[in-house]
């Protein structure tokens, strides 16, 4: 990158800072002698600071989450169409694992391959660079999604008008709420019959624990769907199917009593709309950007993604209100995005689809400073410097090599086994980014080596797959047996398949009766020692050597908690 350094000569400066330095000593015109001798006083890299600030203001990095089939892929595609990142519908491959593929891991792998390209999609809209992070909706890949959410600054939640809040929506919003991530809700498929809008708002408030404020409101739905009224822009937007909106179908409404409403939507609908808007303004809090940014209030939009209806309104509002790259917490301190030194963390690792090349792509979220190609950066966990000659950015479905990247950007780094999820890269500072936990798995199996000649390969394969976050591996304290813990059953097939095809190792599984794995610690060393002695049979180590309690049932866990009050039990690895 081209840089201009400005060397500021002290003898030529008459600035407030120097006046401050000189305060009480002499007038601002007569500088202290040492400043004349040390002619170069400040070295200001103006171009870098300026471009960092400008680029920061441009960036909006967010994730779209939903229960499968609510319309996440369709909405993503429409947003990309607005940004000109794609030219035609159907260009975005769904990142979801199709229903028929639940036991077909070859198919899963293929689909995971497709999802590399569509994992991050960047586009420009109204002078902003928008980075969308795609998240698998399938529940067996929930951990992947949780981790992706650590790399975004805000979230759009898509809800199907007929189905309302579903299981996956609940789980994913809960994870977003853990970090107070600002949330916007898009209620989709208004061209179909569904639940009443007020009922949906109640559902969102009670089930998702979000305080809502509608910024658009539907006029009818299904066959009677006439359009939406935008409370954000005071417009009535009349519905035409298939994105065939014309300018004259957006009607400015300054006064809801205006008979133009009747003219466009009918008498009954106009009355109903007035009534609803009156209810909304008296019941729901007024929209405040600060409250949204603090995660205290969540704007709601209505529309139909497949018809490209209500999507532009969503996008325009998103661009106005969504946060620019936010500070990130590390174990050591908060990192501000405008700090001049580069920092970033790895939140996702994707295996190469070609078994002949075992390299992988590590997805890095840039948190501060400017990342530059072919520059040495410090890999904090491995305590060594690494240089990247081919860092990639993801523009829609294309990947391209980049020279620089800014906070909020996600870049792909080719990796031959250096990275683990959660790793930090810096310019030398030791930082460990927080908020990338492992979650307590829900399914467990003993893993047995079925080819003793390939023990090394098996161990290596398991280690690398765990680094990628495919599953978690626990080694029992009493007998050293290995237990794989996953969020969903699919991962067991994926592990077996990949061990065989990528590492030449083979394994089988044995059932193990476990309910939960909880991380444990205590402030009381004596109590911890006693706990370890008494419960050795139920203890294991994770791949970071953290102690984990393996509970056979909810009851065993409860009893352990009661019998060992000095021990703390955690359901995520970060505490
Ligand atoms: P997902 O990524 O959240 O899993 O959902 P996706 O976008 O794949 O959408 C799921 C289904 O819902 C798709 O139909 C899609 O066309 C449909 N859909 C999305 N938005 C709307 C909408 O506003 N109205 C209606 N009526 N349908 C919508 P499909 O039949 O499963 O797939 P396809 O064959 O249409 O691609």
Short mmCIF file of C-alpha atoms and ligand atoms in Angstrom, two decimals, residues 66-74 94 96 188-192 303-307, ligand 1:
data_model
loop_
_atom_site.label_atom_id
_atom_site.label_comp_id
_atom_site.label_asym_id
_atom_site.label_seq_id
_atom_site.Cartn_x
_atom_site.Cartn_y
_atom_site.Cartn_z
CA UNK A 66 -33.21 -18.23 10.74
CA UNK A 67 -34.77 -21.60 11.24
CA UNK A 68 -34.32 -23.60 8.01
CA UNK A 69 -36.79 -22.64 5.28
CA UNK A 70 -37.79 -19.28 6.73
CA UNK A 71 -36.17 -17.58 3.73
CA UNK A 72 -32.60 -16.71 4.75
CA UNK A 73 -31.05 -17.72 1.41
CA UNK A 74 -33.74 -15.93 -0.55
CA UNK A 94 -28.23 -22.49 -0.33
CA UNK A 96 -28.46 -25.46 4.16
CA UNK A 188 -41.15 -13.07 5.71
CA UNK A 189 -43.68 -14.64 3.33
CA UNK A 190 -46.47 -12.09 3.82
CA UNK A 191 -47.78 -13.22 0.43
CA UNK A 192 -49.00 -16.29 2.32
CA UNK A 303 -42.19 -8.36 3.61
CA UNK A 304 -41.82 -11.14 1.13
CA UNK A 305 -38.25 -11.99 0.18
CA UNK A 306 -39.12 -14.15 -2.81
CA UNK A 307 -41.15 -11.27 -4.24
P1 LIG B 1 -33.59 -20.88 4.19
O1 LIG B 1 -32.36 -20.40 3.52
O2 LIG B 1 -33.98 -20.04 5.39
O3 LIG B 1 -33.59 -22.32 4.54
O4 LIG B 1 -34.83 -20.67 3.20
P2 LIG B 1 -34.87 -20.41 1.63
O5 LIG B 1 -34.47 -19.03 1.30
O6 LIG B 1 -34.19 -21.54 0.93
O7 LIG B 1 -36.44 -20.49 1.42
C1 LIG B 1 -37.20 -21.62 1.74
C2 LIG B 1 -38.40 -21.70 0.83
O8 LIG B 1 -39.25 -20.58 1.09
C3 LIG B 1 -38.04 -21.64 -0.64
O9 LIG B 1 -38.98 -22.44 -1.33
C4 LIG B 1 -38.29 -20.19 -1.01
O10 LIG B 1 -38.57 -19.99 -2.37
C5 LIG B 1 -39.49 -19.89 -0.15
N1 LIG B 1 -39.65 -18.45 0.14
C6 LIG B 1 -38.71 -17.57 0.51
N2 LIG B 1 -39.26 -16.34 0.67
C7 LIG B 1 -40.57 -16.46 0.42
C8 LIG B 1 -41.67 -15.54 0.39
O11 LIG B 1 -41.56 -14.36 0.65
N3 LIG B 1 -42.89 -16.06 0.06
C9 LIG B 1 -43.07 -17.38 -0.25
N4 LIG B 1 -44.30 -17.76 -0.57
N5 LIG B 1 -42.06 -18.26 -0.27
C10 LIG B 1 -40.83 -17.82 0.06
P3 LIG B 1 -38.65 -23.93 -1.78
O12 LIG B 1 -39.85 -24.41 -2.48
O13 LIG B 1 -38.16 -24.71 -0.58
O14 LIG B 1 -37.43 -23.75 -2.67
P4 LIG B 1 -37.37 -23.17 -4.15
O15 LIG B 1 -37.60 -24.35 -4.99
O16 LIG B 1 -38.41 -22.11 -4.27
O17 LIG B 1 -35.98 -22.63 -4.21
#
